[in-house]
Short mmCIF file of C-alpha atoms in Angstrom, two decimals:
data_model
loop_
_atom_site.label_atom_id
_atom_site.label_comp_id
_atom_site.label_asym_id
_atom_site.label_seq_id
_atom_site.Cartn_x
_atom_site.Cartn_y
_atom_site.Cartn_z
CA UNK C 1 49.32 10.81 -10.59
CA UNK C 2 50.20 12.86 -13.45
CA UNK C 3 50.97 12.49 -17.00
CA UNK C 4 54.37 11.23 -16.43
CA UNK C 5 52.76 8.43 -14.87
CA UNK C 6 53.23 5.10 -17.46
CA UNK C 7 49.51 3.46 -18.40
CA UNK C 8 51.57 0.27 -17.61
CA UNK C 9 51.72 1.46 -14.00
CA UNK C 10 48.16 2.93 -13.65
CA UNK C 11 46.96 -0.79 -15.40
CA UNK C 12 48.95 -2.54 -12.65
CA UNK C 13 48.27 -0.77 -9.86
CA UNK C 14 44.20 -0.93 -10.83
CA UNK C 15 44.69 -4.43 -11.07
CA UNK C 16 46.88 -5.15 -7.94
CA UNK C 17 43.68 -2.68 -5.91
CA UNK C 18 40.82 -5.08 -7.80
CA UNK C 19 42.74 -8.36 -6.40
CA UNK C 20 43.21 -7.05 -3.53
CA UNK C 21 39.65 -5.71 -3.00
CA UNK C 22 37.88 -8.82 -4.30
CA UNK C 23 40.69 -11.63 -1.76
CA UNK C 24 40.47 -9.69 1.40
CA UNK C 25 36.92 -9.18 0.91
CA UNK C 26 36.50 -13.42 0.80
CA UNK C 27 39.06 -13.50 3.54
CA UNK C 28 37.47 -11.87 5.76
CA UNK C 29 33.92 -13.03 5.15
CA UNK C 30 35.15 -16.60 5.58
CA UNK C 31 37.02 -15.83 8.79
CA UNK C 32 34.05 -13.87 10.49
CA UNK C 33 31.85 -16.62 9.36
CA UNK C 34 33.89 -19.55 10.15
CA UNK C 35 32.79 -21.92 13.13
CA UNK C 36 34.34 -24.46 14.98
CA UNK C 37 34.04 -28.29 13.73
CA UNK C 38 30.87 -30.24 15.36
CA UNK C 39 32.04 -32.30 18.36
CA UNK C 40 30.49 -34.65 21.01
CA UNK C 41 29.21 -32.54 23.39
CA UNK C 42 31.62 -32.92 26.63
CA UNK C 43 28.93 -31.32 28.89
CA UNK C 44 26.63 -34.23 27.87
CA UNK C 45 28.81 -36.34 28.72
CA UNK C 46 29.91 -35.51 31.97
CA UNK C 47 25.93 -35.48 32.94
CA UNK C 48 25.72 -39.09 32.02
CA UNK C 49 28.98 -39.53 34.08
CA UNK C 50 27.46 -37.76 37.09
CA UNK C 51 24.14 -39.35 36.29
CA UNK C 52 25.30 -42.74 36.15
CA UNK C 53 27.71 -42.17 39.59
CA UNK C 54 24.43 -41.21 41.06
CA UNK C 55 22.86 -44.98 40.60
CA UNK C 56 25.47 -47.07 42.95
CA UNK C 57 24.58 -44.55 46.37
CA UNK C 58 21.05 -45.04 45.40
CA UNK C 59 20.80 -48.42 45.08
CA UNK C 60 23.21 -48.55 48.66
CA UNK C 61 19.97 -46.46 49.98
CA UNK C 62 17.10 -48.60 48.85
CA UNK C 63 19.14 -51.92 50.11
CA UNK C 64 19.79 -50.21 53.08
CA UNK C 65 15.76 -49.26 53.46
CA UNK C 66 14.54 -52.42 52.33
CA UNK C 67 17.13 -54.07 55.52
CA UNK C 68 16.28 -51.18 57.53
CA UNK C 69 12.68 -52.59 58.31
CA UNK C 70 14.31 -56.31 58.86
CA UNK C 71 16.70 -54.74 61.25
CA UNK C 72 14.56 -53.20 62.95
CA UNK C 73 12.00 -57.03 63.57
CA UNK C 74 15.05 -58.48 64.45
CA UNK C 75 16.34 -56.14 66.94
CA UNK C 76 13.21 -55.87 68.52
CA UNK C 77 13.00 -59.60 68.55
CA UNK C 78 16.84 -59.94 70.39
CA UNK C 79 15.52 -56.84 72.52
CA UNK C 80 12.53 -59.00 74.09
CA UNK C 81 14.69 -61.87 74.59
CA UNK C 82 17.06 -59.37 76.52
CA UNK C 83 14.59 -58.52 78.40
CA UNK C 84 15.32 -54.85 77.02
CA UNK C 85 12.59 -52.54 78.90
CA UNK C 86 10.24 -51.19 75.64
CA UNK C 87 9.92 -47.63 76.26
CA UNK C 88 6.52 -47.67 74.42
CA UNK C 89 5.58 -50.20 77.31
CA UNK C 90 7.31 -48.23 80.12
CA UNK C 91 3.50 -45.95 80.94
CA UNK C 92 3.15 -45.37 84.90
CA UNK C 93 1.81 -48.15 87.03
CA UNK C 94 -1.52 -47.96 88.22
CA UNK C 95 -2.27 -46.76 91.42
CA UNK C 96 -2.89 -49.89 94.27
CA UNK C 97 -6.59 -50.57 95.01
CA UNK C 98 -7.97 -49.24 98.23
CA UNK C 99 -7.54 -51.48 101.25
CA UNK C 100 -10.46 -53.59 101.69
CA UNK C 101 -11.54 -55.47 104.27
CA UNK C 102 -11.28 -59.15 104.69
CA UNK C 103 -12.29 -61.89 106.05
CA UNK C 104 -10.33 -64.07 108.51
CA UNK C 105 -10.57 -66.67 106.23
CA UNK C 106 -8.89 -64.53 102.83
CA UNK C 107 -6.81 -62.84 104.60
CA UNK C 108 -2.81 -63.84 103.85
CA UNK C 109 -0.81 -65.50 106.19
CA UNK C 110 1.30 -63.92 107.92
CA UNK C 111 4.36 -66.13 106.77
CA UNK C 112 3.58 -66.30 103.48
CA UNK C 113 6.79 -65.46 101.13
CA UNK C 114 7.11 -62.48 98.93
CA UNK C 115 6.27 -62.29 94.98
CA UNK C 116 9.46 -63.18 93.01
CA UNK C 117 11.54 -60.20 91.39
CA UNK C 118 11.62 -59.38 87.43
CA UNK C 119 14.60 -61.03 86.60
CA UNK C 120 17.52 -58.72 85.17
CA UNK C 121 17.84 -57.07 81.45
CA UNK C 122 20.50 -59.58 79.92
CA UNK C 123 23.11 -56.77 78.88
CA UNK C 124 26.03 -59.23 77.56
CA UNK C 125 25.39 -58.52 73.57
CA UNK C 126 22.64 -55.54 73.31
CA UNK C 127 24.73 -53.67 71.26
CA UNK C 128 25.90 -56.75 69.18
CA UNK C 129 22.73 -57.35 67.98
CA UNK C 130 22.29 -53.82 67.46
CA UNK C 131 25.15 -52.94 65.68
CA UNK C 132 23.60 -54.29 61.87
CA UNK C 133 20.67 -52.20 62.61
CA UNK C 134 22.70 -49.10 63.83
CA UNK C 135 24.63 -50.06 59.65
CA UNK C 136 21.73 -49.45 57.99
CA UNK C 137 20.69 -46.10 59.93
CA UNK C 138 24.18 -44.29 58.71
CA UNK C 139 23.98 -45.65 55.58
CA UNK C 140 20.43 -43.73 55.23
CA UNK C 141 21.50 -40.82 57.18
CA UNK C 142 22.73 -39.27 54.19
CA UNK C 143 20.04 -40.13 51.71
CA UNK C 144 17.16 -37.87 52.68
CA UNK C 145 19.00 -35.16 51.24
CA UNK C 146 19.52 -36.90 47.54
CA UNK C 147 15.93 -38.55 48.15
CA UNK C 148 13.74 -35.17 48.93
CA UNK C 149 15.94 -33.63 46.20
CA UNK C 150 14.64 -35.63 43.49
CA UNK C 151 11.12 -36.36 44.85
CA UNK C 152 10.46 -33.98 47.55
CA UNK C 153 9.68 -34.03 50.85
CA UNK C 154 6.96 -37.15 51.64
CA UNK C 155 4.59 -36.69 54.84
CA UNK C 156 4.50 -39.64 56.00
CA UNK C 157 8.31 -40.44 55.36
CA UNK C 158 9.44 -37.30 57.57
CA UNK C 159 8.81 -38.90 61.12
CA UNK C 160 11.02 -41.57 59.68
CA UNK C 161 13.56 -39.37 58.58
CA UNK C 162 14.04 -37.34 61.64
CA UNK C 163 14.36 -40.15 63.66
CA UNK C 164 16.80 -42.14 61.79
CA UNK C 165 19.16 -38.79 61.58
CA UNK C 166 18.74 -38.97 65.65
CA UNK C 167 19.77 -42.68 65.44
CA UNK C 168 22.82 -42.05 63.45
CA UNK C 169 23.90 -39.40 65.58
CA UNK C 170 24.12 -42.20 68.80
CA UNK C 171 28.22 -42.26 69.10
CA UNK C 172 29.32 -45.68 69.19
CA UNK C 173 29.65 -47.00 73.14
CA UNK C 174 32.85 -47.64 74.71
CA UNK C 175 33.72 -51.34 76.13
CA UNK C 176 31.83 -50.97 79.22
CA UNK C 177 28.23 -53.53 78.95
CA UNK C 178 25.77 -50.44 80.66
CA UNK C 179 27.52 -47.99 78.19
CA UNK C 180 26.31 -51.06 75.73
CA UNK C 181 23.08 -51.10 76.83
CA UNK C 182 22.48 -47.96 77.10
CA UNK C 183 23.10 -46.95 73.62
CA UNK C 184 20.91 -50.08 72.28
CA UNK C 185 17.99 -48.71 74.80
CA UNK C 186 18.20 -45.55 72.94
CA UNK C 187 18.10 -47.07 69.57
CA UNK C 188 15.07 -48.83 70.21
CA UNK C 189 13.37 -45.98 71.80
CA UNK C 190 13.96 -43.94 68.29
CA UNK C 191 13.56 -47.38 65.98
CA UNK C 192 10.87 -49.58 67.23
CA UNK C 193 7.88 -47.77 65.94
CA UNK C 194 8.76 -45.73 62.89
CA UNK C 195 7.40 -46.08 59.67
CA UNK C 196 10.43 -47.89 57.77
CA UNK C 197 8.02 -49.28 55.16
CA UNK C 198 7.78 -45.35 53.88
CA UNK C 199 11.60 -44.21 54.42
CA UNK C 200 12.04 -47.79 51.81
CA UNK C 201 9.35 -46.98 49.36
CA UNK C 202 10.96 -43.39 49.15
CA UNK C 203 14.53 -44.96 48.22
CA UNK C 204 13.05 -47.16 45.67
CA UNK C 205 11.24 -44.75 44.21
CA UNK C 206 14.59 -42.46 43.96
CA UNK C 207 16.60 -45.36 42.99
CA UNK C 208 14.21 -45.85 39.97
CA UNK C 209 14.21 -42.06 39.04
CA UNK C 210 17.66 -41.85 38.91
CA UNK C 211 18.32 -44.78 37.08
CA UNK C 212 15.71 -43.45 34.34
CA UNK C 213 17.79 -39.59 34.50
CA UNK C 214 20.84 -41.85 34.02
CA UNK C 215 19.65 -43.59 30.51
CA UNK C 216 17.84 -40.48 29.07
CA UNK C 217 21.43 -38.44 29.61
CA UNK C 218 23.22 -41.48 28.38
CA UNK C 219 21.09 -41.16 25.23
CA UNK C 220 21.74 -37.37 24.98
CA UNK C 221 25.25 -38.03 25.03
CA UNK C 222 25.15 -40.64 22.39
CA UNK C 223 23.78 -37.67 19.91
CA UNK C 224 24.45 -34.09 21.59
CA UNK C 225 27.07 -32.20 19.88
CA UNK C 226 28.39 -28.89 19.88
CA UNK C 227 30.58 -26.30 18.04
CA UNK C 228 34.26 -26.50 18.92
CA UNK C 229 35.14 -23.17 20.32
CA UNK C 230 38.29 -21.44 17.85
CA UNK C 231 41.41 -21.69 18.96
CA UNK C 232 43.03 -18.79 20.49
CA UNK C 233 46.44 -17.86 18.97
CA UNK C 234 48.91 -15.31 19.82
CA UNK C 235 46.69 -12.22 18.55
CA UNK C 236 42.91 -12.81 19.38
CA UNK C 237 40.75 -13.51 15.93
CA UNK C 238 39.70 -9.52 15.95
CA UNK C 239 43.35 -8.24 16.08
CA UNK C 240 44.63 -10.54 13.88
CA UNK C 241 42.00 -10.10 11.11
CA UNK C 242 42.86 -6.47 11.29
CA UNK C 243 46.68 -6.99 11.52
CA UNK C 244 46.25 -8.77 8.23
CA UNK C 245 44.12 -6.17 6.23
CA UNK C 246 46.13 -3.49 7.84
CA UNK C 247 49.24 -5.26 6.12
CA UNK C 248 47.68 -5.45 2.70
CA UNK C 249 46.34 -1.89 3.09
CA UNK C 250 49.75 -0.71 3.88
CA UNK C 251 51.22 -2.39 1.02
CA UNK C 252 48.39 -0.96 -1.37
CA UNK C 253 49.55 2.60 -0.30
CA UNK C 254 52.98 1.65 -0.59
CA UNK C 255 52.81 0.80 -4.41
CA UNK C 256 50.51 3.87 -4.60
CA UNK C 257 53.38 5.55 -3.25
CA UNK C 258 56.13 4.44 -5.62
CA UNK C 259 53.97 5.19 -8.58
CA UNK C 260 53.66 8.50 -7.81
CA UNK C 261 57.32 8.89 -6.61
CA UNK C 262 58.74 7.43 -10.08
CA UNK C 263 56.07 10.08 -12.03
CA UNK C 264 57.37 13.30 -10.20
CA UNK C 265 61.01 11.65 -10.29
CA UNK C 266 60.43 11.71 -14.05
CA UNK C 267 58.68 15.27 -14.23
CA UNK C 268 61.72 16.94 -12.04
CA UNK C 269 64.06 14.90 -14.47
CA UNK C 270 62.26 15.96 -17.97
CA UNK C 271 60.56 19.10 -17.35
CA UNK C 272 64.17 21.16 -16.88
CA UNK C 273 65.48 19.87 -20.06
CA UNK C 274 62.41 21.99 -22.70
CA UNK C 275 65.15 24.73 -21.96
CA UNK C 276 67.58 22.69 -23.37
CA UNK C 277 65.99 22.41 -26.59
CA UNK C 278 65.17 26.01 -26.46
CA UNK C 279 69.54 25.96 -26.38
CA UNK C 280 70.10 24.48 -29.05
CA UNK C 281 70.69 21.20 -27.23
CA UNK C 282 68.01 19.28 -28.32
CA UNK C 283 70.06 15.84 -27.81
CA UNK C 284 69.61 16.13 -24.05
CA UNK C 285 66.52 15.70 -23.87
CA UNK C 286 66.45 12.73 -26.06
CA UNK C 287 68.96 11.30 -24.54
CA UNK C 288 67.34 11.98 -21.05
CA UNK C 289 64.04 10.30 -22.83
CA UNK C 290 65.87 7.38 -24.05
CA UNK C 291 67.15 6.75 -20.43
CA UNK C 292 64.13 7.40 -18.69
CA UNK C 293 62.34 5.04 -20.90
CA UNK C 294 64.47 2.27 -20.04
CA UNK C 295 63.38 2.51 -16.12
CA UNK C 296 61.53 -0.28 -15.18
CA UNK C 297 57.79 0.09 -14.16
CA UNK C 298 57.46 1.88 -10.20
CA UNK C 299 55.03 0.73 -7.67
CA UNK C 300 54.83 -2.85 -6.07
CA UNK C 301 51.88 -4.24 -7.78
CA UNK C 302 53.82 -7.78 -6.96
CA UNK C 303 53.61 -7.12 -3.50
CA UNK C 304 49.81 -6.17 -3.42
CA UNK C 305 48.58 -9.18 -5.16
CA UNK C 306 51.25 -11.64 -2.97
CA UNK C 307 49.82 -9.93 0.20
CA UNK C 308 46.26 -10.66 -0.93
CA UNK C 309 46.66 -14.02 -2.74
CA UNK C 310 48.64 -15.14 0.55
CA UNK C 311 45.81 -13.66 3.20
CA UNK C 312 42.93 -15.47 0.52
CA UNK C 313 44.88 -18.65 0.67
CA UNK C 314 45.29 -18.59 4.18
CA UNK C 315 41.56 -17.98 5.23
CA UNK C 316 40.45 -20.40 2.78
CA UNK C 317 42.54 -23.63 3.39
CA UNK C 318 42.81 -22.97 7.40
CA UNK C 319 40.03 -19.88 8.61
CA UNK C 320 39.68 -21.29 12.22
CA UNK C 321 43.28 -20.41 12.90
CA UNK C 322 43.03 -16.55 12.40
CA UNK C 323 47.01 -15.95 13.25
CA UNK C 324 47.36 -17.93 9.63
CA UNK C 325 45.79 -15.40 7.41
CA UNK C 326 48.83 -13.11 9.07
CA UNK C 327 51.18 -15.49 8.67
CA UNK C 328 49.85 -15.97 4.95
CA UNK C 329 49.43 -12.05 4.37
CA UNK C 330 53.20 -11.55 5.40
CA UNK C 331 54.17 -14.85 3.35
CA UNK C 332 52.59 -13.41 0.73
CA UNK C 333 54.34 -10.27 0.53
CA UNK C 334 57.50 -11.69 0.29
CA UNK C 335 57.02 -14.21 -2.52
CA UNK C 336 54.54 -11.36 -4.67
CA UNK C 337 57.79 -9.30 -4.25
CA UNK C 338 59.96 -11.95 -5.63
CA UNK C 339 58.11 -12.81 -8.29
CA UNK C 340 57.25 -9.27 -9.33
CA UNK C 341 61.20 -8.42 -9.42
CA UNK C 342 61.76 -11.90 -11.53
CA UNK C 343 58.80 -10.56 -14.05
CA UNK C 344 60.85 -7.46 -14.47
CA UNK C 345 64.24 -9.14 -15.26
CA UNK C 346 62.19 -11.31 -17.50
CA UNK C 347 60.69 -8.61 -19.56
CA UNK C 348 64.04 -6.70 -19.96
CA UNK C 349 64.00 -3.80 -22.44
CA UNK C 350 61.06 -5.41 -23.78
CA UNK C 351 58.74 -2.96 -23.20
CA UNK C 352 61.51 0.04 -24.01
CA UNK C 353 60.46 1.21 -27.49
CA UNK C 354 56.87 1.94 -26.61
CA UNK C 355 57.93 3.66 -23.20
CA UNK C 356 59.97 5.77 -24.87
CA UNK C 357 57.16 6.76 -27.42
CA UNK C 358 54.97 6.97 -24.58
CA UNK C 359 57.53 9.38 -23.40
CA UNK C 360 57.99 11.42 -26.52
CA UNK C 361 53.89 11.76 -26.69
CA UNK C 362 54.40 13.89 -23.78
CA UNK C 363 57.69 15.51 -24.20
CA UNK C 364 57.35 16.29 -27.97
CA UNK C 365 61.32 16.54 -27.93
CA UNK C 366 63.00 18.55 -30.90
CA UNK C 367 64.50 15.21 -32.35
CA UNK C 368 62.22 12.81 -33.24
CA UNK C 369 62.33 9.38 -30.89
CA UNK C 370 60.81 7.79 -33.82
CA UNK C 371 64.60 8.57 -35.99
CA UNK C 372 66.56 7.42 -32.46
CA UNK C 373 64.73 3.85 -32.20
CA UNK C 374 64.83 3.58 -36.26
CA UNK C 375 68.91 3.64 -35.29
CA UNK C 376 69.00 1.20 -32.73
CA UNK C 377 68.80 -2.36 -34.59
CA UNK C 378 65.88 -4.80 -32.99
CA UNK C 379 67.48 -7.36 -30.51
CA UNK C 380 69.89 -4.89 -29.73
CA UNK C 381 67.96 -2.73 -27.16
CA UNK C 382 70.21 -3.83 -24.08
CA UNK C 383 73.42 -2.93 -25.56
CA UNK C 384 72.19 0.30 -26.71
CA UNK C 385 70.94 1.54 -23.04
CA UNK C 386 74.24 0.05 -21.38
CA UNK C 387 75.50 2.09 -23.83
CA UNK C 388 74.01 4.86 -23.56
CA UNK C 389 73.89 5.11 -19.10
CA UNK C 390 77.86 4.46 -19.47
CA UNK C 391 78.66 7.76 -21.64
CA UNK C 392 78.27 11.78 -20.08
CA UNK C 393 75.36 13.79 -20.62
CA UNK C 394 77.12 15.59 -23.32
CA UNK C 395 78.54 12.89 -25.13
CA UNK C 396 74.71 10.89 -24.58
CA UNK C 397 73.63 13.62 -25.91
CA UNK C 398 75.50 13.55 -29.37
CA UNK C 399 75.51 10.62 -29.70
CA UNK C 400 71.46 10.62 -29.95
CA UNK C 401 71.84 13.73 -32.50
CA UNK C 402 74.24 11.69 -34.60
CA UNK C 403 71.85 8.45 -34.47
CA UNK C 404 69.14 10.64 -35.10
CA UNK C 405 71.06 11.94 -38.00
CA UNK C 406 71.77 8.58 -39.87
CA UNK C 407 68.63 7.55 -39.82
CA UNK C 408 67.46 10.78 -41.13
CA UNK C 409 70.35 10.66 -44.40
CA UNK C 410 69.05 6.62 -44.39
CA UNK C 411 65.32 7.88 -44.80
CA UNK C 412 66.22 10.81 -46.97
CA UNK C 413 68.62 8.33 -49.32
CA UNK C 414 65.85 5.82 -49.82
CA UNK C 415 63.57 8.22 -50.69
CA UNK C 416 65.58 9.78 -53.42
CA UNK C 417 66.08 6.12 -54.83
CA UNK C 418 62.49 5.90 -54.46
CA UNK C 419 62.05 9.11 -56.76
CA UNK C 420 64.82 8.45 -59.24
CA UNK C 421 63.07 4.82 -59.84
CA UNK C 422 59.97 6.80 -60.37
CA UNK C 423 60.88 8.80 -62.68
CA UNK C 424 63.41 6.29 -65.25
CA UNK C 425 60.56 4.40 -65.52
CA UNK C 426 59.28 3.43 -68.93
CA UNK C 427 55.77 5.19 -69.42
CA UNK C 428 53.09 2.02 -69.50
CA UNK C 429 52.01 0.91 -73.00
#
């Protein structure tokens, strides 16, 4: 800056950098600060979800422990009426008494027939009535995992356990009725004496937990909410917050810039015209004044404010979407540009007659300004300039003398009327 610099420009561009300051400042503290709206917590609710899935295999496993121990009656029951050999049963014979001696008269006949034989397993239909037993040991196979999970391992279940897990690993037998049998033989060895009554208490007791896990997430779900992470646009939120200060930074400097461009375009244009006067060409640098006046203000103050007003707007009315406040900075640029050029064309030569005195403050030129503008009738301004930018720097230049020299005679006239009045005065009574 320098003291061709107009106090219209310095006031602008002040006010443009205390706008600008105070907007971005509340733009940015809203869009650091901003969070994302409160929703219903999705992780809640997919716990319920996986809770409540959890209840149906549950109760499958306490039904199936609960028919496990009636199975198991029953097949013993149609095992014995088989005539199924019960390997808890099948200990070694005893060994046969020593010979003793007998009488004539105990002693056996010699043609006396032999003891009957055991009569045969029936094997027509030992895996028939297996088979619903033989159900309910796959359907349990896979809940010790789920069941010790949620309750832990139980002592006196485990025997159970391992044995049903043996049990559900029998493959299924073919057609053939030994094949049959043999596979029912097996399940009864690993069945008939395990404590079901724990391997169902266990189930029910895991059915029951997991129908209370299911109602207290349910509950959660019903109230749990979170923050709704901020949607990710094309720059992420840190680059476009800077992107949009940046922008309004860069048009700050920019209006700097101008200001100080117009105020040395005016020095280089002024200061080489003092010699003129020193000439005897004092009109030229009146002239030169005159014109220079007319200039409209440098610097984009318009564009500061529109940049800052825009970004403000932006981070106010929509702060979760950061690529907005860009959008609204750039918007914002445009339309303070706009309206700062309409301003201008508003104001007109409005503001000419003190420019140019703020001019002659500084230039002191040989001519007075103050006899120029006392030539140039009010209302008139535009013509004048047009005027004035259409002739040559010579002819500008006496034509400003000759203006200046009017309204000189003008002043110098009235004030010899003023003195002649004076003095043809009557003297007061």
């Amino acid at each position: 800056m320098n003291e061709y610099t107009r106090r219209e420009e310095v006031r602008a561009t002040f006010i443009a950098s205390a706008i600008l300051v105070l907007c971005i400042a509340v733009a940015v503290l809203r869009l650091v600060t901003v969070e994302g709206r409160l929703v219903p917590d999705p992780g809640a609710r997919r716990q319920a979800e996986e809770s409540e899935a959890r209840i149906a295999p549950a109760r499958a496993c306490a039904l199936a422990g609960e028919k496990l121990i009636v199975e198991i009656d029953l097949f013993k029951e149609a095992a014995k009426s088989a005539r199924m050999p019960d390997p808890s049963a099948a200990l070694p014979a005893p060994p046969p008494p020593p010979p003793t001696t007998t009488t004539a008269k105990t002693r056996a006949p010699r043609n006396a027939p032999p003891p009957p034989k055991p009569k045969e397993p029936d094997k027509q239909g030992a895996w028939a009535s297996a088979q619903p037993l033989y159900k309910q040991v796959k359907t349990l196979a896979g809940c010790r995992e789920a069941t010790e999970a949620l309750l832990g391992a139980r002592v006196g279940a485990i025997p159970a356990w391992e044995a049903i897990a043996k049990a559900a690993a029998i493959t299924p037998p073919g057609a053939a009725e030994a094949e049959q049998f043999e596979a029912a033989k097996q399940l009864l060895s690993l069945l008939g004496d395990i404590p079901a009554d724990k391997v169902a208490q266990a189930t029910k007791d895991a059915e029951a937990a997991f129908k209370a896990s299911a109602e207290r997430d349910r509950e959660r779900a019903l109230t749990a909410m979170v923050r709704e992470p901020l949607p990710q646009g094309v720059f992420s939120r840190r680059v476009a917050v800077s992107v949009g200060v940046g922008l309004t930074v860069c048009a700050l400097f920019i209006s700097y810039l101008g200001v100080r461009a117009a105020s040395m375009r005016r020095l280089a244009t002024l200061l080489p015209l003092r010699d003129a006067v020193r000439s005897g060409r004092p009109g030229m640098q009146a002239a030169e004044i005159l014109k220079t006046a007319a200039a409209h203000n440098s610097g984009e103050p318009g564009l500061v404010i529109g940049a800052a007003i825009g970004g403000f707007s932006a981070a106010l009315l929509a702060p979760r979407d950061a690529d907005l406040f860009v959008a609204g900075v750039m918007a914002g640029l445009l339309i303070g540009l706009g309206a700062q050029w309409a301003f201008r064309l508003a104001l007109g030569a409005g503001r000419w007659r003190a420019r140019t005195t703020e001019l002659a403050e500084v230039e002191k030129p040989a001519i007075p300004i103050v006899l120029v503008l006392s030539g140039v009738k009010p209302g008139l301004e535009p013509e004048f300039i047009q005027f004035l930018r259409s002739l040559p720097p010579a002819d500008a230049a006496a034509a400003v003398e000759k203006l200046a020299s009017q309204a000189e005679e003008r002043i110098l006239a009235a004030a010899d009327a003023g003195t002649a009045f004076t003095h043809g005065k009557p003297p007061p009574g």
